[in-house]
Amino acid sequence: MVNYPNGKKKAYTSEPTSAGGRGMVLEKDINVTNMFYLSID
C-alpha cells in the first residue's frame, strides 16, 4: 500500500507499464491520486 500524507491509502496499481513491470507504482499515478485526495480533503 502507498501511504499518503493525509492518511489515505491506495493499492499498488496492476496496470502493466511499458517496462513490463506489474504491481509497480507509477509516478504519474501517485501524483494524480495525491492531487485528487488533496482536492477533496
PDB file of C-alpha atoms in Angstrom:
ATOM      1  CA  MET A   1       0.000   0.000   0.000  1.00  0.00           C
ATOM      2  CA  VAL A   2       1.047   3.559  -0.598  1.00  0.00           C
ATOM      3  CA  ASN A   3       0.851   5.842   2.400  1.00  0.00           C
ATOM      4  CA  TYR A   4      -0.142   9.427   1.714  1.00  0.00           C
ATOM      5  CA  PRO A   5       0.482  12.415   3.999  1.00  0.00           C
ATOM      6  CA  ASN A   6      -3.252  12.774   4.679  1.00  0.00           C
ATOM      7  CA  GLY A   7      -3.524   9.178   5.858  1.00  0.00           C
ATOM      8  CA  LYS A   8      -5.417   7.772   2.880  1.00  0.00           C
ATOM      9  CA  LYS A   9      -4.114   4.638   1.206  1.00  0.00           C
ATOM     10  CA  LYS A  10      -4.152   3.323  -2.349  1.00  0.00           C
ATOM     11  CA  ALA A  11      -3.350  -0.184  -3.519  1.00  0.00           C
ATOM     12  CA  TYR A  12      -0.494  -0.713  -5.925  1.00  0.00           C
ATOM     13  CA  THR A  13      -1.672  -0.364  -9.498  1.00  0.00           C
ATOM     14  CA  SER A  14      -1.817  -3.562 -11.524  1.00  0.00           C
ATOM     15  CA  GLU A  15      -1.695  -1.663 -14.803  1.00  0.00           C
ATOM     16  CA  PRO A  16       1.196  -3.041 -16.863  1.00  0.00           C
ATOM     17  CA  THR A  17       3.871  -0.488 -17.689  1.00  0.00           C
ATOM     18  CA  SER A  18       5.907  -0.120 -20.859  1.00  0.00           C
ATOM     19  CA  ALA A  19       8.773  -1.730 -18.956  1.00  0.00           C
ATOM     20  CA  GLY A  20       6.635  -4.813 -18.341  1.00  0.00           C
ATOM     21  CA  GLY A  21       6.681  -4.408 -14.579  1.00  0.00           C
ATOM     22  CA  ARG A  22       3.479  -5.441 -12.805  1.00  0.00           C
ATOM     23  CA  GLY A  23       2.374  -4.262  -9.377  1.00  0.00           C
ATOM     24  CA  MET A  24       4.681  -1.256  -9.553  1.00  0.00           C
ATOM     25  CA  VAL A  25       3.508   2.189  -8.580  1.00  0.00           C
ATOM     26  CA  LEU A  26       3.574   4.584 -11.475  1.00  0.00           C
ATOM     27  CA  GLU A  27       4.837   8.036 -10.606  1.00  0.00           C
ATOM     28  CA  LYS A  28       2.106   9.732 -12.633  1.00  0.00           C
ATOM     29  CA  ASP A  29      -0.488   7.550 -10.904  1.00  0.00           C
ATOM     30  CA  ILE A  30       0.788   8.625  -7.479  1.00  0.00           C
ATOM     31  CA  ASN A  31       0.785  12.294  -8.444  1.00  0.00           C
ATOM     32  CA  VAL A  32      -2.741  12.172  -9.859  1.00  0.00           C
ATOM     33  CA  THR A  33      -4.026  10.268  -6.834  1.00  0.00           C
ATOM     34  CA  ASN A  34      -2.382  12.677  -4.399  1.00  0.00           C
ATOM     35  CA  MET A  35      -3.863  15.676  -6.204  1.00  0.00           C
ATOM     36  CA  PHE A  36      -7.279  14.001  -6.131  1.00  0.00           C
ATOM     37  CA  TYR A  37      -7.077  13.258  -2.410  1.00  0.00           C
ATOM     38  CA  LEU A  38      -5.791  16.729  -1.599  1.00  0.00           C
ATOM     39  CA  SER A  39      -8.542  18.351  -3.666  1.00  0.00           C
ATOM     40  CA  ILE A  40     -11.283  16.567  -1.695  1.00  0.00           C
ATOM     41  CA  ASP A  41      -9.636  16.806   1.720  1.00  0.00           C
TER      42      ASP A  41
END
